[in-house]
PDB file of C-alpha atoms in Angstrom:
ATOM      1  CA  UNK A   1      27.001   0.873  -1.240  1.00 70.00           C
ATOM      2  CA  UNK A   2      26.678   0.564   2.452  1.00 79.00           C
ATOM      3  CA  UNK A   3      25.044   4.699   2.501  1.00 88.00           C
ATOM      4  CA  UNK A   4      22.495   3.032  -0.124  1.00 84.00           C
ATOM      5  CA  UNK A   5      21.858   0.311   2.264  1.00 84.00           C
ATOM      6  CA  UNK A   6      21.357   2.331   5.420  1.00 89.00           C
ATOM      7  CA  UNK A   7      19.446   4.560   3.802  1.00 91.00           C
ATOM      8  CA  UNK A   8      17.100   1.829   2.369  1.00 91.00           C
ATOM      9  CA  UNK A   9      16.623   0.485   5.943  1.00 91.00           C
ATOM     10  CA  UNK A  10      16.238   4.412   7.444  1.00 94.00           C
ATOM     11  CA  UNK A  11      13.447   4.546   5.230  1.00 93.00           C
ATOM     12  CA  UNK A  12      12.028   1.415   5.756  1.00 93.00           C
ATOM     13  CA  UNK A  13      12.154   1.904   9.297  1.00 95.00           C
ATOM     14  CA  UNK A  14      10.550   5.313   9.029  1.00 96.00           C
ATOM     15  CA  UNK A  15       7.568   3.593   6.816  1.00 95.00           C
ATOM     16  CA  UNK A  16       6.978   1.317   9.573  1.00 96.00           C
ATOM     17  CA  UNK A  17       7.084   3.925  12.636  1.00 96.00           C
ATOM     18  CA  UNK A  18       4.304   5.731  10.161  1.00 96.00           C
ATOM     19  CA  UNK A  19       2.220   2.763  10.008  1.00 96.00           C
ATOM     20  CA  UNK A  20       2.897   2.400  13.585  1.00 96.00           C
ATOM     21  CA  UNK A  21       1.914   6.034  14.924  1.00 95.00           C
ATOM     22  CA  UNK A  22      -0.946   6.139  12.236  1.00 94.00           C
ATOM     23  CA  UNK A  23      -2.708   2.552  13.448  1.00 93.00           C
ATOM     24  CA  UNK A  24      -2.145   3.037  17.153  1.00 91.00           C
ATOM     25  CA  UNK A  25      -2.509   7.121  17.742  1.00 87.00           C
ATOM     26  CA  UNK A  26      -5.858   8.333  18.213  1.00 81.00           C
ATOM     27  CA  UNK A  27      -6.179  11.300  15.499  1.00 87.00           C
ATOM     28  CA  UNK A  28      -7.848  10.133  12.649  1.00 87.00           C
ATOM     29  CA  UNK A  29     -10.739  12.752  12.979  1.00 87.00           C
ATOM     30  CA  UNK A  30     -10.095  16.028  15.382  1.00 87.00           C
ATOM     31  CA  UNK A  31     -12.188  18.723  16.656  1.00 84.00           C
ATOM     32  CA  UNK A  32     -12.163  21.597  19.406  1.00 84.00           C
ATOM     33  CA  UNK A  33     -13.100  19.149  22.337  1.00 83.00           C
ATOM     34  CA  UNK A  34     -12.676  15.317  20.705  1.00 82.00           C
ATOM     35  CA  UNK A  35     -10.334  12.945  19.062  1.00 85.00           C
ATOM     36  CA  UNK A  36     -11.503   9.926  17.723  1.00 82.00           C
ATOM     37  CA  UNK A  37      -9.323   7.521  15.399  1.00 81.00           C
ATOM     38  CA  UNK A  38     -10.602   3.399  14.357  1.00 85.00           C
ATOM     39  CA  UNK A  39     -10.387   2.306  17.785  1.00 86.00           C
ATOM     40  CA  UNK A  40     -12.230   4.761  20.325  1.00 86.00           C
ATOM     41  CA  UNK A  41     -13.256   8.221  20.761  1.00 83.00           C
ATOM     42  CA  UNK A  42     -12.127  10.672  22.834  1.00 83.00           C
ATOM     43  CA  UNK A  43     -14.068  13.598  24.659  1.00 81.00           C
ATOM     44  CA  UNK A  44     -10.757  16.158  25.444  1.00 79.00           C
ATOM     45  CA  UNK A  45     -12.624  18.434  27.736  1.00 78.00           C
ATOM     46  CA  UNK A  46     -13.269  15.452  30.361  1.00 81.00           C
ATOM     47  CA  UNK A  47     -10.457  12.997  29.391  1.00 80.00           C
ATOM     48  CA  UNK A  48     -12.907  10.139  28.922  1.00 82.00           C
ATOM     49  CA  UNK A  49     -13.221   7.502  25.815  1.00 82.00           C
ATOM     50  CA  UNK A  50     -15.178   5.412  24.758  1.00 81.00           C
ATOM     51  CA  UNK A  51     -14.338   2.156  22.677  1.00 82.00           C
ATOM     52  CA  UNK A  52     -16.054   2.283  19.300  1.00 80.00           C
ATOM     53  CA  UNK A  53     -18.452  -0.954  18.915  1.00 79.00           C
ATOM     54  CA  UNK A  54     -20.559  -2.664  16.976  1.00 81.00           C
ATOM     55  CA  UNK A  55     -23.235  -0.122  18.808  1.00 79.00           C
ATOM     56  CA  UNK A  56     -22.555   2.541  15.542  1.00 77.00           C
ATOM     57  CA  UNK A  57     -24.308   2.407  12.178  1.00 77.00           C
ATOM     58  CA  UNK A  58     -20.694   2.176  10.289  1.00 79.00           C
ATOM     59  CA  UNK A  59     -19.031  -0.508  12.637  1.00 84.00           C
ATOM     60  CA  UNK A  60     -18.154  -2.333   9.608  1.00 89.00           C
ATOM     61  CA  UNK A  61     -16.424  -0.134   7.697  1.00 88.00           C
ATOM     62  CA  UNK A  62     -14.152   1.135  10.599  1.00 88.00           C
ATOM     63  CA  UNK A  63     -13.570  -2.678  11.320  1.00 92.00           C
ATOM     64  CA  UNK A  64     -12.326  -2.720   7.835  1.00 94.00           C
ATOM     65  CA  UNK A  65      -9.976   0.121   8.233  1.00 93.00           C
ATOM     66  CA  UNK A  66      -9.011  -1.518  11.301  1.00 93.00           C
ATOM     67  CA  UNK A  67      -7.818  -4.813   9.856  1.00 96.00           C
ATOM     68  CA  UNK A  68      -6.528  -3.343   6.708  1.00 96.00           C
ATOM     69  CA  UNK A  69      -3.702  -1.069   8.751  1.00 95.00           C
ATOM     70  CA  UNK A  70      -3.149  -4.140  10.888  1.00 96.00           C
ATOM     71  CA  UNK A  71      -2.041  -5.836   8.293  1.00 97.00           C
ATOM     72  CA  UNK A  72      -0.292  -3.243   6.386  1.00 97.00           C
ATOM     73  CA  UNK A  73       2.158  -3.149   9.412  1.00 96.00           C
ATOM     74  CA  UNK A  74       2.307  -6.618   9.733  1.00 97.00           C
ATOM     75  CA  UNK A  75       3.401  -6.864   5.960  1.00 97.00           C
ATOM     76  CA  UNK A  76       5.873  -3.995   6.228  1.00 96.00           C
ATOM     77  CA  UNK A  77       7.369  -5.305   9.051  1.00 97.00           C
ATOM     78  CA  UNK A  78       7.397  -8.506   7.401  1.00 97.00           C
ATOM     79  CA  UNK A  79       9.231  -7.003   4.488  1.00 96.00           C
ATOM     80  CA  UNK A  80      11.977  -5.809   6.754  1.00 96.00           C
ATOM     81  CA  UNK A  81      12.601  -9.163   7.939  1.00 96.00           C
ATOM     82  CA  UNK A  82      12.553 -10.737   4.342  1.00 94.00           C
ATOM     83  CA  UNK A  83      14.718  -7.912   3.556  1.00 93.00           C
ATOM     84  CA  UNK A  84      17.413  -8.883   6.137  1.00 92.00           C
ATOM     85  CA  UNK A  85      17.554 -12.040   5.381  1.00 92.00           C
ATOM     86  CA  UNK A  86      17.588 -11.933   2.155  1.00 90.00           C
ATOM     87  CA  UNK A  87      20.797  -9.824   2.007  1.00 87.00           C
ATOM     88  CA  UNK A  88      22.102 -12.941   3.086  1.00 86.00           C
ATOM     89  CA  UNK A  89      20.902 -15.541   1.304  1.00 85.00           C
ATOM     90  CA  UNK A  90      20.188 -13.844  -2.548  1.00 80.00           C
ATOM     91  CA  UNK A  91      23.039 -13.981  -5.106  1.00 83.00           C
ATOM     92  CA  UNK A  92      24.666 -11.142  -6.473  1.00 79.00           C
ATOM     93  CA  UNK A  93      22.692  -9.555  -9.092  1.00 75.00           C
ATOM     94  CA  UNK A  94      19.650 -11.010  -7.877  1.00 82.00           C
ATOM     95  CA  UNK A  95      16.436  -8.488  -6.983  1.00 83.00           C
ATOM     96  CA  UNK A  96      14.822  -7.986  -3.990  1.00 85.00           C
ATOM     97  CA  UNK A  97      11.825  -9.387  -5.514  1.00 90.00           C
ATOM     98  CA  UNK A  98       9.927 -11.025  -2.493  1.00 92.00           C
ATOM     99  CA  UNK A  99      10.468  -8.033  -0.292  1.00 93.00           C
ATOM    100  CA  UNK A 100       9.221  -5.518  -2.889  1.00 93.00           C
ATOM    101  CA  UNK A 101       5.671  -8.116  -3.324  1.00 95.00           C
ATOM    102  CA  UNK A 102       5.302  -7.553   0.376  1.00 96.00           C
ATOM    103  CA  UNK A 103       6.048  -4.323   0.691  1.00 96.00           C
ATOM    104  CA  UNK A 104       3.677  -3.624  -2.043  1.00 96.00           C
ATOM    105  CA  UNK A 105       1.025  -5.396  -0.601  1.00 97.00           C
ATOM    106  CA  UNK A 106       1.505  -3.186   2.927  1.00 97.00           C
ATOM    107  CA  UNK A 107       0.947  -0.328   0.798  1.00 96.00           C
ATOM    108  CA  UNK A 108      -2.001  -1.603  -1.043  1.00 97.00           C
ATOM    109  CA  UNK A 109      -3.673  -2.087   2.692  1.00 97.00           C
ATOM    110  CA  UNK A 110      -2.896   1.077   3.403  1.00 97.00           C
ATOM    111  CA  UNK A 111      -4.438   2.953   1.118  1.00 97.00           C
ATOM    112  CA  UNK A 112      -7.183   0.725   1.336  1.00 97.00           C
ATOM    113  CA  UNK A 113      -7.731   1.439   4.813  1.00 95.00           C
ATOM    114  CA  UNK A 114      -7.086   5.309   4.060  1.00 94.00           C
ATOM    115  CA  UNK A 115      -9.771   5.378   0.988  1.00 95.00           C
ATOM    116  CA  UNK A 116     -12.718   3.440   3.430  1.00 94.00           C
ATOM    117  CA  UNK A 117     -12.081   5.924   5.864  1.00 90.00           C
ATOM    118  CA  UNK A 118     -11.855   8.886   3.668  1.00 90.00           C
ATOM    119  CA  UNK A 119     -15.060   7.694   1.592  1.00 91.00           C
ATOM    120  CA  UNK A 120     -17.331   6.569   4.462  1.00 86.00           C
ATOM    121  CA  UNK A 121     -16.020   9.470   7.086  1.00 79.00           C
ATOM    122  CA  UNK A 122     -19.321  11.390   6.626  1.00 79.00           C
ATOM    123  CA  UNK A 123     -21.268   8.690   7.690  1.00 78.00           C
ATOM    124  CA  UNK A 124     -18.925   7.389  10.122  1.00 76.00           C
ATOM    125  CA  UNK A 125     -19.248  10.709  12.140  1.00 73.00           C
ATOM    126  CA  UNK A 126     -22.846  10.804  12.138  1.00 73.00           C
ATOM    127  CA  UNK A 127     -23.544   7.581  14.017  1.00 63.00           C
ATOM    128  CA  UNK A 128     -25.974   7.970  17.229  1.00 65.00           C
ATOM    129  CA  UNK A 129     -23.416   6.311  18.857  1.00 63.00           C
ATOM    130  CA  UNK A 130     -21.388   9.004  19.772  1.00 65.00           C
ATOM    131  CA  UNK A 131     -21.787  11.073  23.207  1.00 65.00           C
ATOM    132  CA  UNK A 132     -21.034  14.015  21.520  1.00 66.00           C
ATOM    133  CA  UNK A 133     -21.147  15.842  18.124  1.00 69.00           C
ATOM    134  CA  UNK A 134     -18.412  14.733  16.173  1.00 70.00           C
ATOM    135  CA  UNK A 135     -19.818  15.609  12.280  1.00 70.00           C
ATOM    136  CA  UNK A 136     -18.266  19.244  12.335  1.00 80.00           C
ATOM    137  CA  UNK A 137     -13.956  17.837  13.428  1.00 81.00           C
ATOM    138  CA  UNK A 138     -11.509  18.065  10.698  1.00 88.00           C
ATOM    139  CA  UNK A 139      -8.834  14.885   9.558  1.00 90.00           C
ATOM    140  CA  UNK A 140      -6.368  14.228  11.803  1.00 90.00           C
ATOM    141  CA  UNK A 141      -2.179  13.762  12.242  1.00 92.00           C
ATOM    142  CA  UNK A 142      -2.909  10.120  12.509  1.00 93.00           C
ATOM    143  CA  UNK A 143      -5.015  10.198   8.638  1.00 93.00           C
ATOM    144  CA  UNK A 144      -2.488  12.127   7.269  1.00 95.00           C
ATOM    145  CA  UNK A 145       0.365   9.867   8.350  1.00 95.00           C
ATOM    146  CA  UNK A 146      -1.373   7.014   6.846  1.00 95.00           C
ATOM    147  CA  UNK A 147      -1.080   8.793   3.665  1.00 96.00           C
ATOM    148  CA  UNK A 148       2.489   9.598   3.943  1.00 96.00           C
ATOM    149  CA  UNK A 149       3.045   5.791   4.740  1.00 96.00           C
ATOM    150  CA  UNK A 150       1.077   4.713   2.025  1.00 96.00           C
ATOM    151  CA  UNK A 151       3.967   7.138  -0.016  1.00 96.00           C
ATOM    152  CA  UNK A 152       6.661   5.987   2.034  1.00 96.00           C
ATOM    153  CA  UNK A 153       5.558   2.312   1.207  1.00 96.00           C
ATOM    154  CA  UNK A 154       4.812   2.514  -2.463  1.00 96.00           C
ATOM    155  CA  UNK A 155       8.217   4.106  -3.041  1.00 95.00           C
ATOM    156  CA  UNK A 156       9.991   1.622  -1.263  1.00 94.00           C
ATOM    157  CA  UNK A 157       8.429  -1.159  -2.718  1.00 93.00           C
ATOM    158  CA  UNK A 158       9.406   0.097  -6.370  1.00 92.00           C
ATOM    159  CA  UNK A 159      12.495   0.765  -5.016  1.00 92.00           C
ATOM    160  CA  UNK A 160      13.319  -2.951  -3.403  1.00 89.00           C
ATOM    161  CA  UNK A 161      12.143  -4.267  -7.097  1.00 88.00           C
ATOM    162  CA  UNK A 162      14.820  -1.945  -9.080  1.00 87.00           C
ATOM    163  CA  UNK A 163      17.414  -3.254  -6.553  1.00 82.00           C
ATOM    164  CA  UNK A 164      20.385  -5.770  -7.048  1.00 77.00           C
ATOM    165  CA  UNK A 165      22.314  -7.537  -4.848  1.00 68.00           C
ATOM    166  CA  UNK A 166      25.947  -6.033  -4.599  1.00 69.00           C
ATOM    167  CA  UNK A 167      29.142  -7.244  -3.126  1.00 63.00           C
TER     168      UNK A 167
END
């Protein structure tokens, strides 16, 4: 019982480093000489960024992204804390019900904030805004990692709700 338990924390700890690296690191969209991510792009060649405003066509959808991964590591971090306490305070044979709602809803932001970004990329990369061509870059660690935690999330919401308290 206690491997299942550290596990279960490993992994929730692993979801939230995700969210973490994948809402902070900028490499959401890559190319041969720029990075850019929800917060600021990044000319490679000169080591210069620039803060992404409300000066490009598609501010509002990266805002969105921006606020949905926010609080997707909010709610798993959140969930960790619920988690701890409530090995505490829950009965044995009761579920991990209220951590698995809030885990569930981190992952639900997530892969909100990864489908707004992967729907309005084309147009996000084609804003005037930019100093530099960034249309022709690729997805990024930092896109793909928000992914993963969106799988890392999901599963570990399902798994807090198929969980029982033990001795």
């Amino acid at each position: 019982m206690l491997i299942l338990l550290a596990f279960i924390i490993v992994f929730h700890i692993t979801s939230a480093a995700l969210l973490f690296i994948s809402t902070i690191d900028n490499a959401w969209w890559v190319g041969d000489n720029f990075s850019t991510d929800v917060w600021r792009m990044c000319d490679t060649n000169t080591s210069t960024c620039m803060a992404i405003t409300d000066e490009f066509n598609e501010y509002q959808s990266i805002q969105a992204v921006q606020a949905t991964m926010i609080l997707s590591t909010i709610f798993c971090c959140v969930a960790f804390l619920v988690f701890i306490l409530q090995l505490f305070r829950l009965k044995q044979g009761e579920r991990f019900v209220l951590t698995s709602v809030i885990q569930l809803l981190s992952c639900l932001c997530v892969m909100i904030a990864a489908s707004i970004y992967t729907d309005r990329h084309e147009d996000l990369h084609q804003s005037h805004g930019y100093r530099m061509e960034v249309s022709k870059g690729q997805y990024g660690y930092s896109f793909v990692l928000a992914w993963i935690a969106f799988a890392f999330t999901l599963i570990s919401g399902v798994m807090y709700l198929v969980l029982r308290k033990r001795k």
